[in-house]
Coordinates of C-alpha atoms in Angstrom, one line a residue:
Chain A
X97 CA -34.9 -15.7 -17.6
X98 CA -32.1 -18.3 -18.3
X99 CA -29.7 -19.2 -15.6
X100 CA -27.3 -18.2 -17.6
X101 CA -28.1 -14.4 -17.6
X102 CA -29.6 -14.5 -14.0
X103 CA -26.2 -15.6 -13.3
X104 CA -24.3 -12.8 -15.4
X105 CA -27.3 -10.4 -13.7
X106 CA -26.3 -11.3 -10.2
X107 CA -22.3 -10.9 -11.1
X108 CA -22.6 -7.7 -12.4
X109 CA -22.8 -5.5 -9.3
X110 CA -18.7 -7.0 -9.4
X111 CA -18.3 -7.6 -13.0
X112 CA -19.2 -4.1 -14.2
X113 CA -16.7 -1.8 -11.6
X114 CA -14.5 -4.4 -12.6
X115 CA -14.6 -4.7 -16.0
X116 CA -14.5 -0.6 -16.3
X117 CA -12.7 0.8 -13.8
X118 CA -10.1 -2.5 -13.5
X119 CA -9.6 -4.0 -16.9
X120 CA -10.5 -0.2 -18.0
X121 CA -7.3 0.7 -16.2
X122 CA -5.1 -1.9 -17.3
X123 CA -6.0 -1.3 -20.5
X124 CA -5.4 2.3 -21.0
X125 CA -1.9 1.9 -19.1
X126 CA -1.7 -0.4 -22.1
X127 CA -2.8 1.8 -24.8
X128 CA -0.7 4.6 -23.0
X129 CA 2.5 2.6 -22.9
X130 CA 2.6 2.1 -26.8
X131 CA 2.0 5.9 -27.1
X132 CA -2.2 6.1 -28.2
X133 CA -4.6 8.0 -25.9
X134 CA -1.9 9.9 -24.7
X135 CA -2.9 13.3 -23.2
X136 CA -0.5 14.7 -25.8
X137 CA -0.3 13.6 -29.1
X138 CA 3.0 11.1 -28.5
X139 CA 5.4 12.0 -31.9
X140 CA 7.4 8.5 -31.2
X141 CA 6.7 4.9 -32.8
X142 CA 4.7 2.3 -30.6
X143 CA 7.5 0.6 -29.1
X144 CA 10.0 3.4 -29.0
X145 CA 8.8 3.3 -25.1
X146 CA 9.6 -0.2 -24.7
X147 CA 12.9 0.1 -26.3
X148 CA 13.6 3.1 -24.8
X149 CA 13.7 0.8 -21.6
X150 CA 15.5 -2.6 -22.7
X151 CA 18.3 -0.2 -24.3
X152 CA 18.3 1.3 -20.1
X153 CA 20.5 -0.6 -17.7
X154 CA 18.9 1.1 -15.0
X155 CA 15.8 0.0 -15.8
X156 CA 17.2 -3.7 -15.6
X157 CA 18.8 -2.8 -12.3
X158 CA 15.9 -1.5 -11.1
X159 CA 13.8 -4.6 -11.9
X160 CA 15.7 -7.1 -10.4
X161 CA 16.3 -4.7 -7.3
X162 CA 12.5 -4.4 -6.6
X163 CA 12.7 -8.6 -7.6
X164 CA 15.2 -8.9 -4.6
X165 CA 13.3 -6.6 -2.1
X166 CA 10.5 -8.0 -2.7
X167 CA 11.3 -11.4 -2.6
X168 CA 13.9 -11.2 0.6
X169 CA 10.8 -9.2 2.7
X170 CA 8.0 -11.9 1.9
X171 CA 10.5 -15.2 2.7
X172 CA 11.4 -13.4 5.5
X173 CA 7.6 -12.3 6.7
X174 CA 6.7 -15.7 5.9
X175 CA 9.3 -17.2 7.8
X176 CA 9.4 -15.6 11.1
X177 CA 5.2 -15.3 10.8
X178 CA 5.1 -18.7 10.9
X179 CA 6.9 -19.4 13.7
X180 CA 5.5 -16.5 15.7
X181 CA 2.2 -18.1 14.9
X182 CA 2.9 -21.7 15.9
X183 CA 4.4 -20.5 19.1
X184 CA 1.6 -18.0 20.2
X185 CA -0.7 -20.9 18.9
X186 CA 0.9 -23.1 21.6
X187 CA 1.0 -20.6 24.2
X188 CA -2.0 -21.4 27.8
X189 CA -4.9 -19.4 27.0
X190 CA -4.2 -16.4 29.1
X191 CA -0.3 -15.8 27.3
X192 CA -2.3 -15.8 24.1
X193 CA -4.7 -13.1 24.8
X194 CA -1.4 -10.8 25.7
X195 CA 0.0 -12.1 22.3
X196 CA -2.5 -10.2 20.6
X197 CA 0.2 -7.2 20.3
X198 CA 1.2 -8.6 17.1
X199 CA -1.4 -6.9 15.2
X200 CA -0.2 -3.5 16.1
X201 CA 1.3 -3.3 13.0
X202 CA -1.1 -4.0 10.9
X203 CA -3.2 -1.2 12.0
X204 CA -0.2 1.3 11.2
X205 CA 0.0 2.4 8.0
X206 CA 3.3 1.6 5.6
X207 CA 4.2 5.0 5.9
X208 CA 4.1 5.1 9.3
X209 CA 6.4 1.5 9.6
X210 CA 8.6 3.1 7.9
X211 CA 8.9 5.7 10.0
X212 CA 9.7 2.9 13.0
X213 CA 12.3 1.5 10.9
X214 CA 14.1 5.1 10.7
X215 CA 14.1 5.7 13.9
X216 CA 15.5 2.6 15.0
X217 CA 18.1 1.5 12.5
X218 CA 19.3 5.2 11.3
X219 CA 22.7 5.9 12.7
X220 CA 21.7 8.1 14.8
X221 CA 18.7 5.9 16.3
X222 CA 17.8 4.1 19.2
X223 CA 19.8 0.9 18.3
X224 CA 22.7 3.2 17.5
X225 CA 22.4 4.8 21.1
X226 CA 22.1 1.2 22.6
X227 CA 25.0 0.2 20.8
X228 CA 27.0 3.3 21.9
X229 CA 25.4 2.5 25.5
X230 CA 26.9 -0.8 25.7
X231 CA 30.8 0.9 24.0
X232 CA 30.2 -1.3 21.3
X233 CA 30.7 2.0 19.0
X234 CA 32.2 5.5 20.5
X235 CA 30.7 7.3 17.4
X236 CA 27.6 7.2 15.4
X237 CA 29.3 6.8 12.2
X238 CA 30.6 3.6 13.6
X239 CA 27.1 2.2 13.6
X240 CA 26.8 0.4 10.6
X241 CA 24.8 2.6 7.8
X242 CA 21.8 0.1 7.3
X243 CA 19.6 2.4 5.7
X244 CA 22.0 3.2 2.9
X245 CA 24.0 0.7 1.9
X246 CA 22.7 0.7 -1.5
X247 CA 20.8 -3.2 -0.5
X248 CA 17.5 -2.1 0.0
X249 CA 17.8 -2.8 3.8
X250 CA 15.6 -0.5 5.5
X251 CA 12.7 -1.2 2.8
X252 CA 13.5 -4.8 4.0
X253 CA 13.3 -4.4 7.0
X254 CA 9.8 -2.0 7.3
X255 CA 8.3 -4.7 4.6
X256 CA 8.9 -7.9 7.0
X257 CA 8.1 -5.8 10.0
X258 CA 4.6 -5.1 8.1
X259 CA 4.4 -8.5 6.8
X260 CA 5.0 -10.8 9.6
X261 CA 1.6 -9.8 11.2
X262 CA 0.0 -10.3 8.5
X263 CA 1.4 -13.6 7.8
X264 CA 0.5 -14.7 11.3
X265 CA -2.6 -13.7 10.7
X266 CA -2.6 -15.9 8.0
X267 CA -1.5 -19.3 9.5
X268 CA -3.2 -18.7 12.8
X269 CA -6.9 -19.0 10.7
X270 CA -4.9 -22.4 9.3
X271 CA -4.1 -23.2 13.3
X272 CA -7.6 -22.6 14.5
X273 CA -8.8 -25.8 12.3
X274 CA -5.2 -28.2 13.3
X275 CA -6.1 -30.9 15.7
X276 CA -3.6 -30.9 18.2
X277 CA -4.3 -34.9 18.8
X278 CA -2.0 -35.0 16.0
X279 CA 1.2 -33.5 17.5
X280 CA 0.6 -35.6 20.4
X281 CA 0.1 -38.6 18.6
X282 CA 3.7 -37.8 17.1
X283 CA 5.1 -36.9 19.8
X284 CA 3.8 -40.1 21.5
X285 CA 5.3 -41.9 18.4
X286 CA 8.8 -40.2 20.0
X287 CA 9.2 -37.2 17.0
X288 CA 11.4 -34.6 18.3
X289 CA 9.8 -31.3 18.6
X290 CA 11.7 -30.1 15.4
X291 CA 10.5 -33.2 13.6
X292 CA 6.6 -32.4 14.7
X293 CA 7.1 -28.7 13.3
X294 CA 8.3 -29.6 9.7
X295 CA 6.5 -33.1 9.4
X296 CA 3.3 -32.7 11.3
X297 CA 2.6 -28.9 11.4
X298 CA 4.8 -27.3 8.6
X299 CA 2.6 -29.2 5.4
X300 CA -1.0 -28.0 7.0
X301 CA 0.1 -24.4 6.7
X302 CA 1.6 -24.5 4.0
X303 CA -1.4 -22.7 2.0
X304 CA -1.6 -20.0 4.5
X305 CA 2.5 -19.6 3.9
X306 CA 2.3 -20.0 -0.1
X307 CA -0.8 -17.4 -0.1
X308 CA 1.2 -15.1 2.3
X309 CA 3.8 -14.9 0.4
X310 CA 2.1 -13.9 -3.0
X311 CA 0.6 -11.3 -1.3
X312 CA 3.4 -9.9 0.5
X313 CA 5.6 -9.9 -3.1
X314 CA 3.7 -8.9 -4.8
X315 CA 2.7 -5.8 -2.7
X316 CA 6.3 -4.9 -2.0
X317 CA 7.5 -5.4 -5.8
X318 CA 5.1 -2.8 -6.5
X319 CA 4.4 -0.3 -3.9
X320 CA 5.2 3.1 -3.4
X321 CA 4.8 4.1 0.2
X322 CA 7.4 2.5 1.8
X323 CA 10.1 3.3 -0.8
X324 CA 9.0 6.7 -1.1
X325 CA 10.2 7.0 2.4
X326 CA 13.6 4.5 3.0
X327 CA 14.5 4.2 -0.5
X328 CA 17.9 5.0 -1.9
X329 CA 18.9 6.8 -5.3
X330 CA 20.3 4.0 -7.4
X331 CA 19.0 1.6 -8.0
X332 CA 15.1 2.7 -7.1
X333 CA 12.3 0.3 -6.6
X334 CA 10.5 0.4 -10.3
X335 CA 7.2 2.6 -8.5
X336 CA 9.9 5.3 -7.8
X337 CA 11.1 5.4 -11.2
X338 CA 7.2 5.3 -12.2
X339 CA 6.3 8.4 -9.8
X340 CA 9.5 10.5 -11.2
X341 CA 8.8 9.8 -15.0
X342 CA 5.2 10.2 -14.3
X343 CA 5.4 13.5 -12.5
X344 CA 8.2 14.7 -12.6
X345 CA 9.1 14.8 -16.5
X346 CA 6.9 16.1 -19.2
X347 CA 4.4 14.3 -21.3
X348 CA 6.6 13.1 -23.5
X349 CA 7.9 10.8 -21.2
X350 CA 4.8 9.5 -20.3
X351 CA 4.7 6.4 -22.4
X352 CA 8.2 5.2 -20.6
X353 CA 6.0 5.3 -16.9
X354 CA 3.2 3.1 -18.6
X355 CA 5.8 1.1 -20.0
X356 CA 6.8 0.5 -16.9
X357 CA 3.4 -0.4 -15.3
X358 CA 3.0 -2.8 -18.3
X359 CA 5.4 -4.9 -17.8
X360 CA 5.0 -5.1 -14.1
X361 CA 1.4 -5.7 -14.2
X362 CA 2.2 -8.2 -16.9
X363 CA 5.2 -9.6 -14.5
X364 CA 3.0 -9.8 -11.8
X365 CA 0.2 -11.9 -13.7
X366 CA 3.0 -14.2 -14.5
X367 CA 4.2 -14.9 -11.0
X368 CA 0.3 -16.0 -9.8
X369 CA 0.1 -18.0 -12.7
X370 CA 3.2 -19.4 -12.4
X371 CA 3.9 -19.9 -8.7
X372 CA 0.3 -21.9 -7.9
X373 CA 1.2 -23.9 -11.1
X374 CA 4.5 -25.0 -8.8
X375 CA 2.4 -25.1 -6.0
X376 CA -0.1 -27.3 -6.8
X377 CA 2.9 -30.0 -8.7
X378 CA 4.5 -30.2 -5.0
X379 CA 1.2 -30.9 -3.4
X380 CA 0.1 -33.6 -5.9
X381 CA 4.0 -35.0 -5.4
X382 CA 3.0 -35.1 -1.9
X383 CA -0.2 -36.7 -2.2
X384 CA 1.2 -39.5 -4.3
X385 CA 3.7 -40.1 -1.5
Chain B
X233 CA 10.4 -20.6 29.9
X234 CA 10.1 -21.2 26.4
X235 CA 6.7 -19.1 26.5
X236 CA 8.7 -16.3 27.9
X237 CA 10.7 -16.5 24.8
X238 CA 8.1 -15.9 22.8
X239 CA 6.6 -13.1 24.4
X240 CA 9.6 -11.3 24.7
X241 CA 10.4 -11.2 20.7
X242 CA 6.8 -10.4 20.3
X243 CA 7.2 -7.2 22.7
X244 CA 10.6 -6.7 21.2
X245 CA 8.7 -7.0 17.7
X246 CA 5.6 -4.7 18.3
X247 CA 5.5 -3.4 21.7
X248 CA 8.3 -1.5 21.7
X249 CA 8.2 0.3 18.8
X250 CA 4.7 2.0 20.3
X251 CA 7.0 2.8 23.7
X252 CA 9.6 4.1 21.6
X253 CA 7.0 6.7 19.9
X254 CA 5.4 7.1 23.0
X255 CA 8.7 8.6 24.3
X256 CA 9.8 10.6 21.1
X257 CA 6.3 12.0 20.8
X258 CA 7.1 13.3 24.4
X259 CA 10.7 14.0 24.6
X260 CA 11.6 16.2 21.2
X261 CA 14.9 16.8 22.2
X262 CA 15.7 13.1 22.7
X263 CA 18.8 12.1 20.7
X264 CA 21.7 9.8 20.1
X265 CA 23.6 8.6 22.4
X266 CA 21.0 8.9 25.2
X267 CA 18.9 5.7 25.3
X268 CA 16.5 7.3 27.7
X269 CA 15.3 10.9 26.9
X270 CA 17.1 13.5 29.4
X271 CA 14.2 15.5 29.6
X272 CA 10.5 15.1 28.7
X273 CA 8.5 18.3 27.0
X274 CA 4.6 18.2 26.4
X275 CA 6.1 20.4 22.9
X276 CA 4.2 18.1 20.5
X277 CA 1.0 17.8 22.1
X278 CA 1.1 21.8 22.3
X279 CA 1.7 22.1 18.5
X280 CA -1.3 19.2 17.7
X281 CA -3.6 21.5 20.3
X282 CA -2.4 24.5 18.4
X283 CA -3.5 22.8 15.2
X284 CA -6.6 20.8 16.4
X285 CA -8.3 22.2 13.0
X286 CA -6.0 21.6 10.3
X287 CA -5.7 18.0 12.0
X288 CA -8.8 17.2 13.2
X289 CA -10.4 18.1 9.2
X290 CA -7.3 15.7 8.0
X291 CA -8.5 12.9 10.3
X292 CA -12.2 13.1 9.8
X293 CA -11.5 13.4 5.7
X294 CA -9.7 10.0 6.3
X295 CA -12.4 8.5 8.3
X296 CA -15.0 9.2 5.6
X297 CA -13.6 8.1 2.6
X298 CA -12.6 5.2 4.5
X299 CA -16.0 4.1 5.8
X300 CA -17.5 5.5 2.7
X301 CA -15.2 2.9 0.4
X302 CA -16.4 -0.2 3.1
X303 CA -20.2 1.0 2.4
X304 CA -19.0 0.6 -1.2
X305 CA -17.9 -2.4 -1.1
X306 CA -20.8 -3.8 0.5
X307 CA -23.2 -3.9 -2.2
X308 CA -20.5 -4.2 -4.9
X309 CA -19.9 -8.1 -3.1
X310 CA -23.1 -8.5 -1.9
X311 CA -24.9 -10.6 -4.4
X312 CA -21.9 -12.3 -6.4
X313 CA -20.5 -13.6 -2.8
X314 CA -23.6 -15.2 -2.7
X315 CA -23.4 -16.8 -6.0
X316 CA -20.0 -17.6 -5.5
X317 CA -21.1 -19.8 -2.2
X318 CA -23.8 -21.7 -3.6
X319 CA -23.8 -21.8 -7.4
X320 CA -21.3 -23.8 -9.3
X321 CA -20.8 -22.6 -12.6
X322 CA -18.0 -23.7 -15.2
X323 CA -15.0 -21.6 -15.2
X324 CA -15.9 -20.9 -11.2
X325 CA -12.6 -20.9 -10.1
X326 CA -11.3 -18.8 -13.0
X327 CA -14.0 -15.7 -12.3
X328 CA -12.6 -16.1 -8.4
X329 CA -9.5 -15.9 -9.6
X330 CA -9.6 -12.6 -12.1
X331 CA -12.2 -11.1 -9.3
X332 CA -9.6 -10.9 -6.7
X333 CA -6.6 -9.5 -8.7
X334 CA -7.5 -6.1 -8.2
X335 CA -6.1 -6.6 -4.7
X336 CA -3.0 -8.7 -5.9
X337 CA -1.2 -6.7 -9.0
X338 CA 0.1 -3.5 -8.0
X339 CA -2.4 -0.3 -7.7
X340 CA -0.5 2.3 -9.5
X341 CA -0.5 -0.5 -12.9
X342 CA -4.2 0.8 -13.3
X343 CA -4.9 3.6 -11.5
X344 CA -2.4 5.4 -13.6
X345 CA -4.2 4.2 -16.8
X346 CA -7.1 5.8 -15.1
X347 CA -5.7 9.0 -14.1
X348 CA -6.2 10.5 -17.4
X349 CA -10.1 9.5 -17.4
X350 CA -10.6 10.7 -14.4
X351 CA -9.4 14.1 -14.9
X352 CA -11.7 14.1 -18.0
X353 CA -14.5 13.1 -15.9
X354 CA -13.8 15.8 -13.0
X355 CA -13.4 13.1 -10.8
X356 CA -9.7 13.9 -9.8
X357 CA -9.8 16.1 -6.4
X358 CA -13.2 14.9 -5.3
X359 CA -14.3 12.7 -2.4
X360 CA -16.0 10.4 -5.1
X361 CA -13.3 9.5 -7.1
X362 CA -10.9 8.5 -4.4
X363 CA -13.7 6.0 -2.7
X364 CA -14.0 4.4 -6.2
X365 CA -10.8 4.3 -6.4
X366 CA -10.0 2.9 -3.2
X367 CA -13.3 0.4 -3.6
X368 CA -11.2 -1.0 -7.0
X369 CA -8.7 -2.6 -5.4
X370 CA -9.9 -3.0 -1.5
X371 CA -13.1 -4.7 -2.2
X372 CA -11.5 -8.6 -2.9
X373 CA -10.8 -8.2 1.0
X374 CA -14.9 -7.6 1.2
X375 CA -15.8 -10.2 -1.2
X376 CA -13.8 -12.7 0.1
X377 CA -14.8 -12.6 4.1
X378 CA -18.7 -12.6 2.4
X379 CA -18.2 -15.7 0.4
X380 CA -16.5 -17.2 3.6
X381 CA -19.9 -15.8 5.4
X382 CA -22.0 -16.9 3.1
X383 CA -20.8 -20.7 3.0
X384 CA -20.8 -20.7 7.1
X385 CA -24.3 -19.6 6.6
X386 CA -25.4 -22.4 4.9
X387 CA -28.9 -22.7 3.3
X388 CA -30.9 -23.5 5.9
X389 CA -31.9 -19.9 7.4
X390 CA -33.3 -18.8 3.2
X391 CA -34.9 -22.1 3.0
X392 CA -36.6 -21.7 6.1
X393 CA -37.5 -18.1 5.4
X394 CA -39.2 -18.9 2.1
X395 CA -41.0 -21.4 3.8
X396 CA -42.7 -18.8 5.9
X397 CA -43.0 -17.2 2.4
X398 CA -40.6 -14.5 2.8
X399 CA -39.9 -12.6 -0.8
X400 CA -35.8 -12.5 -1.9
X401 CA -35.3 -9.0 -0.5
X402 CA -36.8 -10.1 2.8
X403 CA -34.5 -12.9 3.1
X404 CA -31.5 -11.0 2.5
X405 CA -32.6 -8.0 4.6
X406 CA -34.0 -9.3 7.6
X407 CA -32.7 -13.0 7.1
X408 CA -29.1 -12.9 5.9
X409 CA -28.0 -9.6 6.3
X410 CA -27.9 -9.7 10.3
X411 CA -26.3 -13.2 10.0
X412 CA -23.7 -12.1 8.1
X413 CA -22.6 -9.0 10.3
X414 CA -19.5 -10.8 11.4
X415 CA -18.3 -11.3 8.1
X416 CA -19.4 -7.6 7.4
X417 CA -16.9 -6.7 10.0
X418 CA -14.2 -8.9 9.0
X419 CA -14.1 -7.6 6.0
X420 CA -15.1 -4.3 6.7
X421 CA -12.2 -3.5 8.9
X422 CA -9.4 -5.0 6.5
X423 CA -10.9 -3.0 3.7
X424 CA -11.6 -0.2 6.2
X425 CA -7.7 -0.4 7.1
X426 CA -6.7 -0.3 3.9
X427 CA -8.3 2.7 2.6
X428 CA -7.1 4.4 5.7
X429 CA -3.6 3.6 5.8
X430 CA -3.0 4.4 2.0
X431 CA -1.2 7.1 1.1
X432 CA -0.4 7.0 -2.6
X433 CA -3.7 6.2 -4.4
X434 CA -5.2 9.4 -2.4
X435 CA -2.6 11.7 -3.4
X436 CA -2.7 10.8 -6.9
X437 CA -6.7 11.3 -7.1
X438 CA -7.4 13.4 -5.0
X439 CA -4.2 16.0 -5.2
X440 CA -4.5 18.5 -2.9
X441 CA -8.2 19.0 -2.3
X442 CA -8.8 15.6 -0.4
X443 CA -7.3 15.9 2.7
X444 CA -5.9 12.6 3.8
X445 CA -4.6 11.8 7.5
X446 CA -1.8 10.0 5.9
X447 CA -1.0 13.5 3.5
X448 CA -0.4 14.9 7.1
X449 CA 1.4 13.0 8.3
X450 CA 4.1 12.4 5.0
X451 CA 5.8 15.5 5.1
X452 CA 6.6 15.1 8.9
X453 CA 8.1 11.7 8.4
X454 CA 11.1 13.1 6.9
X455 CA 11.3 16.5 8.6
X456 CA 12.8 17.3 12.1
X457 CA 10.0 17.1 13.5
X458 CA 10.4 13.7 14.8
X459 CA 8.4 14.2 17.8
X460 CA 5.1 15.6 16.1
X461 CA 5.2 12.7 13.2
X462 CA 5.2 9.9 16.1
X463 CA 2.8 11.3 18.3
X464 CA 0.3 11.3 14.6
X465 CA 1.3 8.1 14.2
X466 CA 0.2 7.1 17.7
X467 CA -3.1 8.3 16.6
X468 CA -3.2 6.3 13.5
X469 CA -2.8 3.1 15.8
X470 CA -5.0 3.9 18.5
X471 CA -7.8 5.6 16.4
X472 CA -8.5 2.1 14.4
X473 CA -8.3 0.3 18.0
X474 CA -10.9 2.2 19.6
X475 CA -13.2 2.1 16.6
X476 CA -12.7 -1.8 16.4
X477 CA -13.2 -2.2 19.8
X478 CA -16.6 0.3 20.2
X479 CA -17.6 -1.6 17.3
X480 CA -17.2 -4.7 19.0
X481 CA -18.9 -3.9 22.5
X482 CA -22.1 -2.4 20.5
X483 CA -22.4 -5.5 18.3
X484 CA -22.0 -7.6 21.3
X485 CA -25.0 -5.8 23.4
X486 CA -27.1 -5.9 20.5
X487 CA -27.2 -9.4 19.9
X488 CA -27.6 -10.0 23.6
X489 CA -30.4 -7.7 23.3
X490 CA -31.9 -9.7 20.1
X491 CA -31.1 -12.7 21.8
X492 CA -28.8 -14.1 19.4
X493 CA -26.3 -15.3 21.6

């Protein structure tokens, strides 16, 4: 046998799922979206689903909505996971087995972060009572209503909260391998501790952060959990537009949800492509430094 | 000083969210403005005793297609992770790439596509189709703590092992397997996590006839039932913990017992 086909043979426990069931998928959401394989014989032209959609200012609002969720969460996770991380990294041994917490929610479910996120920030919620505790407010309408404010808030909020664990998790495997000989050499060299973080420290995670934040914006640009629990009517995250054309309307407007699904799976592709092209032009302008 | 800083956003962050279910699960009639619940009621824990069943077949339903989708991911990465640690092969990185966007690009973009299929195939509403599903777009998490596994691993073990004269399956059964474990569990329990935690993937496959923990607990989320929802969720927290943590205790007396360690 060539090592060519040994090769293919030994791929294929992966290759073949994927290649069916993934590609498969993608393919028929595809096919779908421009009206063939329907379950229903679909009476419209092949792009009357895609032009259905650019003639829609919602779905417009929608996209850049989900863009702006999406985006503010995973800067956000990123942000505070990293410090988190570098902190509990420097924390005495004992400090940092207690620091262990910050996995709680990554066990939970997005649903059930959600659910956290309601019953702290609704007006009626704890931070509400605490306000009204402290007479900062007299009512609850007084509390400020963060869950609807048309902004996306609370999914912003419940998509960090999930988030920042995970990006921890993230940057602590990238702290494991830092040698702290180097902070001390810098701080020896008299950098101020702000200096050491975004000199020394800050460029050695920086994978863990760039792959972090793929993840995390990718996930909450396309998710449904979450928003099927926090979200507000207009605009929706695209996957609640998705689940109400897809279930709630008839067949007919079937190809408009795969439409849909096509163009963020094609959005998504994109963003990888693009944002490790940027990615690795920074590094290599860092390296020539 | 600065240490207790830290600690104290942590518990502010993810400790007191817990003691803040903790209380609601116990204290149904706790509302605004009272930050500390006026009176306590063991109401919830009544209702979940009341309706052991109904939960307890939600719950184990979860559990299985959960473990069932990590023992399907196991031999899905098996072999390639293997390849992918030793062999170099042109357009390497490429194949790594494509391999692990199943886990990147959101779910519903092809498990919709499939929906239709899978209704063809009877697989909608059965156990089956929800752990392939589920495998599709968990198993990168698998395949990715395997490669890391397998590198770490090194050659030496299978070189020694053929040595002796030990056949391929031997070596990867009696040689690599057991060295891998850890990587087995770290990826096992992030895939394990993920199957258990998701909501919308289940619902769409398997409707109404797979019972899912998380299908439980969705309706509650939003009802008034405040106090029932957080004392479920409780259970979705400390049900993983205790099966990470047994996990780890057993696989820590076994390889004291094989002398590993």
């Amino acid at each position: 046998m060539s090592s060519t086909s040994s090769l293919i043979l030994k791929l294929s426990p992966l290759a073949l799922p994927y290649l069916a069931l993934f590609c498969g998928g993608v393919f028929l959401t595809v096919c779908q979206s421009f009206g063939l394989l329907t379950p229903l014989p679909y009476p419209g032209g092949m792009v009357d689903a895609y032009l259905e959609l650019l003639t829609d200012s919602s779905f417009f609002a929608s996209f850049v909505f989900s863009l702006g969720v999406a985006a503010v969460s995973a800067a956000s996770a990123v942000t505070i996971g990293t410090l988190l991380a570098y902190r509990i990294w420097k924390l005495p041994g004992r400090l940092a087995t207690v620091a262990l917490v910050y996995k709680i929610p990554l066990v939970l479910p997005h649903i059930a972060v959600a659910f956290v996120v309601l019953v702290f920030w609704s007006q009626s919620g704890i931070l509400a009572s605490a306000a009204h505790q402290l007479g900062l407010i007299r009512s609850m309408t007084e509390f400020p209503n963060v869950l609807y404010s048309g902004w996306g808030i609370g999914m912003i909020l419940a998509y960090t909260l999930k988030g920042t664990p995970f990006a921890m998790l993230l940057v602590m495997a990238m702290l494991v391998r830092f040698d702290a000989r180097q902070i001390q050499t810098a701080d020896m060299l008299g950098a101020s501790g702000l200096r050491i973080f975004f000199s020394v420290v800050l460029p050695r995670l920086a994978p863990a952060m760039h792959t972090g934040f793929i993840i995390l914006f990718l996930y909450s640009f396309g998710a449904f959990d979450i928003p099927y629990i926090l979200s507000e009517s207009r605009p929706g995250m695209l996957s609640i537009q998705v689940y109400n054309l897809y279930f709630k309307h008839d067949l007919a407007r079937r190809p408009e949800a795969m439409a849909i699904l096509t163009i963020m799976f094609g959005f998504a592709v994109l963003f990888i492509v693009a944002y490790s092209k940027v990615v690795r032009r920074l590094e290599d302008g860092v390296r020539k430094l | 000083m600065k240490h207790l800083v830290t600690l104290l956003v942590l518990a502010m962050l993810f400790v007191l969210p817990v003691v803040v279910l903790m209380l609601i699960g116990l204290a149904p009639g706790w509302r605004f403005p009272h930050v500390w619940p006026d009176e306590f009621s063991p109401q919830a824990i009544a209702y979940l005793v009341r309706n052991h069943e109904r939960i307890l077949t939600s719950l184990s339903s979860s559990l299985l297609f959960s473990m069932l989708t990590v023992l399907a991911t196991l031999p899905m990465c098996l072999i390639p992770a293997a390849v992918f640690a030793r062999v170099d092969f042109p357009g390497k990185a490429l194949v790594e790439g494509l391999l692990l966007t199943p886990a990147l690009v959101p779910p519903m973009t092809f498990a919709m596509g499939l929906h239709y299929v899978f209704i063809k195939l009877s697989l909608t509403e059965t156990m089956l189709g929800v752990v392939i599903m589920l495998a599709m777009f968990s198993y990168p998490y698998m395949f990715r703590a395997l490669v890391a596994g397998f590198q770490s691993m090194g050659e030496d073990y299978r070189m020694c092992a053929r040595n002796l004269g030990a056949g391929p399956l031997a070596i990867m059964l009696k040689v690599e397997l057991p060295l891998l474990i850890p990587a087995v569990i770290a990826g096992g329990s992030v895939v394990f996590l993920v199957a258990f935690s998701e909501y919308f993937l289940v619902f769409l496959i398997g409707g109404g006839s797979v019972d899912s923990f998380t299908g439980t607990l969705f309706p509650l989320l939003s009802s008034s039932n405040r106090s029932l929802a957080a004392v479920l969720t409780l259970i979705f927290l400390f049900l993983p913990i205790a099966l990470f943590v047994i996990m780890d205790t057993t696989l820590l007396r076994l390889y004291r017992k094989m002398q590993m360690i």
